[in-house]
């Protein structure tokens, strides 16, 4: 897909949620996101080896407030608030997710479940909340494709 195609897709809150990031599409996605004034939030998971590392990486990348408690409940609270980063839509790119997903599949699935719940909550207000996962097909075969 191209940036203009992503520009048409990203505002569709009914389709938003965790998806596999198409190979080499991050720049086109970032361009489309920025053209819509949606923050494109890169979370580099290349050095993440456990749940605590994931919670720290996403907290830093999304500039979570000081009250963020570095646990699953606090992650859910922050993802459904986002008042410190108010926007009409959000695009979170979980880059280099293979290592974390492979080493801790249960925690990876929990993280994506929380991100899906956040997308469902934002959808009620018509706000698209995308999570694009940079991972090989074999890492999470159940992850839906971005379309």
XYZ file of C-alpha atoms in Angstrom:
147
model
C 0.000 0.000 0.000
C 1.025 3.586 -0.581
C 0.767 6.658 1.641
C -2.411 7.841 -0.173
C -4.003 4.412 0.377
C -3.038 4.472 4.060
C -4.420 8.020 4.227
C -7.830 6.597 3.298
C -7.559 3.602 5.643
C -6.221 5.131 8.863
C -9.309 7.292 9.665
C -11.543 4.202 9.667
C -11.977 3.606 13.404
C -14.066 0.490 12.747
C -11.002 -1.210 11.240
C -8.450 0.026 13.789
C -6.692 -2.233 16.278
C -3.582 -4.410 16.300
C -2.414 -5.463 12.812
C 0.756 -6.705 11.228
C 2.743 -3.838 9.744
C 3.321 -4.488 6.044
C 6.990 -5.041 5.220
C 8.826 -1.766 4.508
C 5.617 0.262 4.846
C 6.563 2.219 7.957
C 7.576 5.387 6.085
C 4.370 5.430 4.020
C 2.344 4.813 7.175
C 4.168 7.592 8.994
C 3.573 9.971 6.072
C -0.143 9.130 5.990
C -0.417 9.407 9.763
C 1.243 12.810 9.813
C -0.931 14.050 6.932
C -3.945 13.253 9.133
C -2.347 14.907 12.197
C -2.265 11.559 13.991
C 0.861 10.988 16.056
C 2.975 8.142 14.666
C 4.480 6.628 17.801
C 7.413 4.278 17.277
C 8.057 1.751 20.048
C 11.368 -0.009 19.436
C 11.190 -3.468 20.998
C 14.590 -4.653 19.741
C 16.084 -4.550 23.255
C 12.953 -5.690 25.095
C 13.359 -9.081 26.718
C 10.479 -9.184 29.205
C 7.174 -7.626 30.281
C 8.848 -4.905 32.331
C 10.963 -3.917 29.340
C 7.865 -3.719 27.144
C 5.990 -1.599 29.677
C 8.981 0.724 29.974
C 9.490 1.007 26.199
C 5.861 1.829 25.431
C 5.659 4.240 28.362
C 8.674 6.187 27.111
C 7.655 6.142 23.446
C 4.148 7.401 24.223
C 5.378 9.885 26.857
C 3.128 8.434 29.542
C 2.540 10.720 32.543
C 4.370 10.364 35.851
C 1.466 8.433 37.395
C 2.023 5.518 34.972
C 2.553 2.457 37.177
C 4.431 0.123 34.778
C 1.855 -2.698 34.985
C -0.902 -4.003 32.730
C -3.688 -2.045 34.461
C -1.720 1.196 34.255
C -1.006 0.521 30.568
C -4.727 0.101 29.913
C -5.490 3.294 31.838
C -2.943 5.320 29.876
C -3.958 3.933 26.488
C -7.600 4.866 27.058
C -6.767 8.354 28.352
C -4.033 9.917 26.160
C -5.031 13.415 27.379
C -1.354 14.476 27.347
C -1.258 13.672 23.617
C -4.719 14.666 22.418
C -5.372 13.788 18.767
C -8.132 12.709 16.404
C -6.403 9.354 15.888
C -3.342 7.381 16.939
C -0.880 5.084 15.193
C 1.468 3.051 17.380
C 4.220 1.121 15.612
C 5.628 -1.766 17.659
C 8.896 -2.217 15.784
C 11.202 -5.237 16.025
C 8.636 -7.214 18.030
C 9.918 -10.710 17.143
C 12.302 -11.147 20.082
C 9.792 -10.137 22.749
C 6.950 -12.039 21.077
C 9.010 -15.215 20.811
C 10.570 -15.076 24.284
C 7.352 -14.097 26.079
C 4.353 -15.057 23.925
C 1.883 -14.777 26.807
C 3.010 -11.255 27.687
C 3.052 -10.294 24.002
C -0.524 -11.565 23.617
C -1.567 -9.685 26.772
C -0.047 -6.461 25.446
C -1.907 -6.826 22.143
C -5.123 -7.653 23.983
C -4.811 -4.430 25.981
C -4.065 -2.498 22.796
C -7.157 -4.069 21.160
C -9.284 -3.097 24.164
C -7.979 0.464 23.861
C -8.895 0.504 20.158
C -12.391 -0.733 21.037
C -12.779 2.005 23.658
C -11.587 4.759 21.309
C -13.822 3.405 18.534
C -16.887 4.296 20.623
C -15.869 7.954 20.173
C -15.014 7.505 16.494
C -11.274 7.781 17.150
C -9.038 5.362 15.218
C -6.411 3.747 17.461
C -4.024 1.601 15.428
C -1.271 -0.700 16.633
C 0.995 -1.849 13.828
C 3.248 -4.733 14.749
C 6.574 -5.247 13.033
C 6.984 -9.012 13.337
C 7.469 -11.977 11.032
C 4.386 -13.950 10.024
C 5.588 -16.976 11.993
C 5.942 -14.938 15.199
C 2.223 -14.227 15.523
C 0.328 -16.045 12.766
C -2.979 -15.038 14.363
C -2.260 -11.318 13.926
C -4.473 -9.845 11.215
C -3.070 -8.080 8.185
C -3.478 -4.352 7.706
C -6.108 -3.842 5.005
